CSV table of C-alpha atoms in Angstrom, one decimal:
chain,number,residue,atom,x,y,z
K,1,THR,CA,3.6,-12.5,-74.2
K,2,GLN,CA,4.4,-14.2,-77.2
K,3,THR,CA,1.0,-15.3,-79.4
K,4,VAL,CA,0.7,-16.6,-82.7
K,5,SER,CA,-2.9,-16.0,-84.2
K,6,GLN,CA,-4.3,-17.9,-87.3
K,7,SER,CA,-7.5,-16.0,-87.6
K,8,ASP,CA,-9.4,-18.6,-89.8
K,9,ALA,CA,-10.1,-21.9,-88.3
K,10,HIS,CA,-11.6,-22.9,-91.6
K,11,VAL,CA,-10.9,-22.4,-95.0
K,12,THR,CA,-12.7,-24.5,-98.3
K,13,VAL,CA,-11.8,-23.6,-101.7
K,14,PHE,CA,-11.8,-25.9,-104.7
K,15,GLU,CA,-9.2,-27.5,-106.5
K,16,GLY,CA,-7.3,-25.4,-108.6
K,17,ASP,CA,-8.2,-22.4,-106.9
K,18,SER,CA,-5.1,-20.1,-104.7
K,19,VAL,CA,-5.6,-19.8,-101.3
K,20,GLU,CA,-4.2,-17.9,-98.5
K,21,LEU,CA,-3.9,-18.9,-94.9
K,22,ARG,CA,-2.8,-16.4,-92.7
K,23,CYS,CA,-0.7,-16.0,-89.8
K,24,ASN,CA,-0.4,-13.2,-87.3
K,25,TYR,CA,2.2,-13.2,-84.5
K,26,SER,CA,3.3,-11.0,-81.5
K,27,TYR,CA,6.9,-11.4,-80.8
K,28,GLY,CA,9.5,-9.2,-79.7
K,29,GLY,CA,12.9,-9.6,-81.3
K,30,SER,CA,14.5,-11.6,-83.9
K,31,ILE,CA,12.2,-14.3,-84.8
K,32,TYR,CA,12.3,-17.8,-86.9
K,33,LEU,CA,8.9,-18.4,-88.3
K,34,SER,CA,7.5,-22.0,-89.8
K,35,TRP,CA,4.7,-23.7,-91.9
K,36,TYR,CA,3.7,-27.5,-90.7
K,37,ILE,CA,0.9,-29.3,-92.2
K,38,GLN,CA,-1.0,-32.0,-90.2
K,39,HIS,CA,-2.6,-34.7,-92.0
K,40,HIS,CA,-5.1,-36.6,-90.5
K,41,GLY,CA,-4.1,-38.9,-87.7
K,42,HIS,CA,-0.7,-38.0,-88.3
K,43,GLY,CA,2.3,-35.8,-87.1
K,44,LEU,CA,3.4,-32.7,-88.3
K,45,GLN,CA,5.4,-32.5,-91.6
K,46,PHE,CA,7.4,-29.2,-92.4
K,47,LEU,CA,6.3,-26.9,-95.3
K,48,LEU,CA,9.2,-24.0,-95.0
K,49,LYS,CA,11.1,-21.3,-93.0
K,50,TYR,CA,12.0,-17.9,-92.7
K,51,TYR,CA,14.4,-16.5,-90.6
K,52,SER,CA,16.0,-13.6,-92.8
K,53,GLY,CA,16.9,-12.3,-96.1
K,54,ASN,CA,14.2,-12.5,-98.8
K,55,PRO,CA,10.9,-12.3,-97.2
K,56,VAL,CA,8.8,-14.4,-99.9
K,57,VAL,CA,10.1,-18.5,-99.0
K,58,GLN,CA,9.3,-21.4,-101.1
K,59,GLY,CA,8.4,-24.6,-99.5
K,60,VAL,CA,7.5,-27.8,-100.5
K,61,ASN,CA,4.2,-28.8,-103.0
K,62,GLY,CA,4.2,-25.4,-104.5
K,63,PHE,CA,3.8,-23.6,-101.2
K,64,GLU,CA,5.3,-20.1,-100.5
K,65,ALA,CA,5.0,-17.5,-97.4
K,66,GLU,CA,5.6,-14.2,-97.0
K,67,PHE,CA,7.0,-12.5,-94.1
K,68,SER,CA,5.9,-9.0,-93.3
K,69,LYS,CA,7.5,-7.0,-90.5
K,70,SER,CA,5.3,-4.4,-90.8
K,71,ASP,CA,2.3,-6.0,-90.3
K,72,SER,CA,3.6,-8.9,-88.2
K,73,SER,CA,2.7,-11.8,-90.5
K,74,PHE,CA,3.5,-14.8,-92.2
K,75,HIS,CA,0.9,-16.0,-94.7
K,76,LEU,CA,1.0,-18.7,-96.3
K,77,ARG,CA,0.0,-19.1,-100.3
K,78,LYS,CA,-0.4,-21.6,-103.1
K,79,ALA,CA,-1.6,-20.9,-106.4
K,80,SER,CA,-3.5,-24.2,-107.3
K,81,VAL,CA,-4.4,-26.2,-104.5
K,82,HIS,CA,-5.0,-29.8,-104.7
K,83,TRP,CA,-7.4,-32.2,-103.1
K,84,SER,CA,-4.5,-33.9,-101.0
K,85,ASP,CA,-3.6,-30.3,-99.8
K,86,SER,CA,-6.7,-30.8,-97.5
K,87,ALA,CA,-5.2,-30.8,-94.3
K,88,VAL,CA,-4.6,-29.1,-90.9
K,89,TYR,CA,-1.8,-26.0,-91.5
K,90,PHE,CA,0.1,-24.8,-88.1
K,91,CYS,CA,2.0,-21.5,-87.9
K,92,ALA,CA,4.9,-21.6,-85.6
K,93,VAL,CA,7.1,-18.9,-84.4
K,94,ARG,CA,10.2,-18.9,-82.0
K,95,SER,CA,12.7,-16.3,-80.9
K,96,ASN,CA,16.1,-16.5,-82.4
K,97,THR,CA,17.6,-16.8,-79.1
K,98,GLY,CA,18.8,-20.4,-79.2
K,99,ASN,CA,15.9,-21.2,-77.1
K,100,TYR,CA,14.2,-23.7,-79.6
K,101,LYS,CA,10.5,-23.2,-77.9
K,102,TYR,CA,8.3,-23.0,-80.7
K,103,VAL,CA,5.0,-21.6,-80.1
K,104,PHE,CA,1.8,-22.8,-82.3
K,105,GLY,CA,-1.1,-21.0,-83.7
K,106,ALA,CA,-4.5,-22.8,-83.5
K,107,GLY,CA,-4.3,-24.3,-86.8
K,108,THR,CA,-6.1,-23.8,-89.8
K,109,ARG,CA,-8.2,-26.8,-91.5
K,110,LEU,CA,-8.3,-26.5,-95.5
K,111,LYS,CA,-10.5,-28.2,-97.4
K,112,VAL,CA,-10.0,-28.7,-100.8
K,113,ILE,CA,-13.4,-29.8,-103.0
K,114,ALA,CA,-12.6,-31.8,-105.9
V,1,GLY,CA,18.2,-37.3,-94.7
V,2,ALA,CA,17.2,-36.2,-91.4
V,3,LEU,CA,14.5,-38.2,-90.0
V,4,VAL,CA,12.6,-38.5,-86.2
V,5,TYR,CA,11.0,-41.8,-85.3
V,6,GLN,CA,9.0,-41.7,-83.0
V,7,TYR,CA,6.8,-45.1,-81.2
V,8,PRO,CA,4.6,-46.5,-80.4
V,9,ARG,CA,2.4,-44.9,-82.7
V,10,ARG,CA,-0.8,-45.5,-80.9
V,11,THR,CA,-0.8,-46.7,-77.4
V,12,ILE,CA,-3.9,-47.3,-74.9
V,13,CYS,CA,-3.3,-47.6,-71.2
V,14,LYS,CA,-5.8,-47.7,-68.3
V,15,SER,CA,-6.3,-44.9,-66.1
V,16,GLY,CA,-4.1,-44.4,-63.5
V,17,THR,CA,-1.0,-46.5,-65.4
V,18,SER,CA,1.8,-45.3,-67.0
V,19,MET,CA,3.4,-45.3,-70.3
V,20,ARG,CA,6.4,-44.1,-72.2
V,21,MET,CA,7.0,-43.4,-75.9
V,22,GLU,CA,10.7,-42.8,-77.3
V,23,CYS,CA,11.9,-40.7,-80.1
V,24,GLN,CA,14.8,-41.5,-82.2
V,25,ALA,CA,16.8,-38.8,-84.1
V,26,VAL,CA,18.4,-40.3,-87.6
V,27,GLY,CA,20.7,-38.7,-90.1
V,28,PHE,CA,21.2,-35.8,-87.7
V,29,GLN,CA,22.6,-34.8,-84.1
V,30,ALA,CA,19.6,-33.9,-81.9
V,31,THR,CA,21.2,-31.5,-79.5
V,32,SER,CA,17.9,-30.2,-78.2
V,33,VAL,CA,14.6,-32.3,-78.2
V,34,ALA,CA,11.0,-30.2,-77.5
V,35,TRP,CA,8.0,-32.8,-76.4
V,36,TYR,CA,4.7,-31.6,-77.4
V,37,ARG,CA,0.9,-32.6,-76.6
V,38,GLN,CA,-2.2,-32.0,-78.7
V,39,SER,CA,-5.1,-32.2,-77.0
V,40,PRO,CA,-8.2,-32.9,-78.7
V,41,GLN,CA,-9.5,-30.2,-80.6
V,42,LYS,CA,-6.6,-27.9,-79.6
V,43,THR,CA,-3.3,-26.8,-80.9
V,44,PHE,CA,0.2,-28.1,-80.1
V,45,GLU,CA,1.3,-27.1,-75.9
V,46,LEU,CA,5.1,-27.5,-75.4
V,47,ILE,CA,5.6,-30.0,-72.4
V,48,ALA,CA,9.4,-29.3,-72.1
V,49,LEU,CA,12.6,-28.5,-73.8
V,50,SER,CA,15.3,-31.1,-73.5
V,51,THR,CA,19.1,-30.0,-74.4
V,52,VAL,CA,21.8,-32.3,-73.8
V,53,ASN,CA,24.4,-31.5,-71.3
V,54,SER,CA,21.7,-28.8,-70.0
V,55,ALA,CA,18.6,-29.3,-67.3
V,56,ILE,CA,15.4,-30.0,-69.1
V,57,LYS,CA,13.0,-27.3,-69.0
V,58,TYR,CA,9.5,-27.7,-68.1
V,59,GLU,CA,6.7,-25.4,-69.1
V,60,GLN,CA,4.0,-24.1,-66.9
V,61,ASN,CA,1.1,-26.7,-66.0
V,62,PHE,CA,3.6,-29.6,-67.0
V,63,THR,CA,6.0,-31.3,-64.5
V,64,GLN,CA,9.0,-33.9,-64.3
V,65,GLU,CA,7.2,-35.6,-61.7
V,66,LYS,CA,4.2,-36.5,-64.3
V,67,PHE,CA,6.2,-36.5,-67.3
V,68,PRO,CA,9.9,-37.6,-66.9
V,69,ILE,CA,12.0,-37.2,-69.9
V,70,SER,CA,15.1,-38.7,-70.5
V,71,HIS,CA,17.9,-37.3,-73.1
V,72,PRO,CA,20.9,-39.6,-72.7
V,73,ASN,CA,22.5,-38.5,-76.3
V,74,LEU,CA,22.2,-36.9,-79.5
V,75,SER,CA,20.1,-39.6,-80.8
V,76,PHE,CA,17.5,-40.7,-78.5
V,77,SER,CA,15.2,-39.2,-76.0
V,78,SER,CA,12.0,-40.6,-74.3
V,79,MET,CA,9.0,-39.5,-72.2
V,80,THR,CA,6.9,-41.3,-70.0
V,81,VAL,CA,3.2,-40.1,-68.7
V,82,LEU,CA,3.1,-41.0,-65.1
V,83,ASN,CA,-0.5,-42.2,-63.8
V,84,ALA,CA,-2.5,-41.2,-67.2
V,85,TYR,CA,-5.9,-40.1,-66.8
V,86,LEU,CA,-8.5,-39.1,-69.4
V,87,GLU,CA,-7.2,-35.4,-69.7
V,88,ASP,CA,-3.9,-36.7,-70.6
V,89,ARG,CA,-5.1,-38.1,-73.8
V,90,GLY,CA,-3.9,-36.8,-77.2
V,91,LEU,CA,-1.0,-36.8,-79.4
V,92,TYR,CA,2.1,-36.5,-78.0
V,93,LEU,CA,5.2,-35.3,-80.7
V,94,CYS,CA,8.9,-35.1,-80.0
V,95,GLY,CA,10.6,-32.5,-82.0
V,96,ALA,CA,14.1,-32.6,-82.7
V,97,VAL,CA,16.2,-29.7,-83.7
V,98,GLY,CA,18.8,-30.3,-86.4
V,99,ASP,CA,20.9,-28.5,-89.0
V,100,ASN,CA,19.4,-25.4,-90.0
V,101,GLU,CA,17.5,-25.1,-86.7
V,102,ARG,CA,14.7,-26.7,-88.6
V,103,LEU,CA,12.5,-28.7,-86.1
V,104,PHE,CA,11.9,-32.2,-87.3
V,105,PHE,CA,8.7,-33.8,-86.0
V,106,GLY,CA,8.4,-38.0,-85.2
V,107,HIS,CA,4.5,-38.8,-86.2
V,108,GLY,CA,3.4,-38.5,-83.1
V,109,THR,CA,2.4,-41.2,-80.4
V,110,LYS,CA,-1.5,-41.0,-80.2
V,111,LEU,CA,-2.1,-42.2,-76.6
V,112,SER,CA,-5.8,-42.9,-75.5
V,113,VAL,CA,-6.9,-43.4,-71.7
V,114,LEU,CA,-9.8,-45.8,-70.6
């Protein structure tokens, strides 16, 4: 069974703080990992992805994520958050077998206090 | 750039009636289209994955009889929610697979059922 776990349902930080949103997965084989952001009332916007190579990947708006095979993790980080980063963040995983079935985590709601 | 237009953005239908939503890929060829549903307070569930020139694969708990999908070419897909009831409400997202195997999402169709 393929699962994606985002252990924190809610994270609250102050503007300018750093933040890490956690994602752990249970998957066999080669995988493709992504993070998406959902602002209130909207669809999903792509932030970044990892498939192979450098385990630290850079995304839009200063976000980065680090893949760890040993920890089965793909945590999302930002060094200095802005109030506009307040949204729900979803980690998504799929097997890299040509089947584009993505499994999403439950989401982490990030609240940035100005 | 690659974009996915999904419409309508919002729709309200009476219980027992049907509604259709459409998804248009612009700037890339959508060889695969995935339809997801986000029910209130939940994460995204895959309804079905449609690949051009292949049969549409529905996930458990979702059927063609309830959610018929059309994917006639590399830029367009539609899905209908037949006989919608309260449990069908939520945000329906289409995701189209484009270059770099990234999944581009539309803004979603928010379905309310009276």
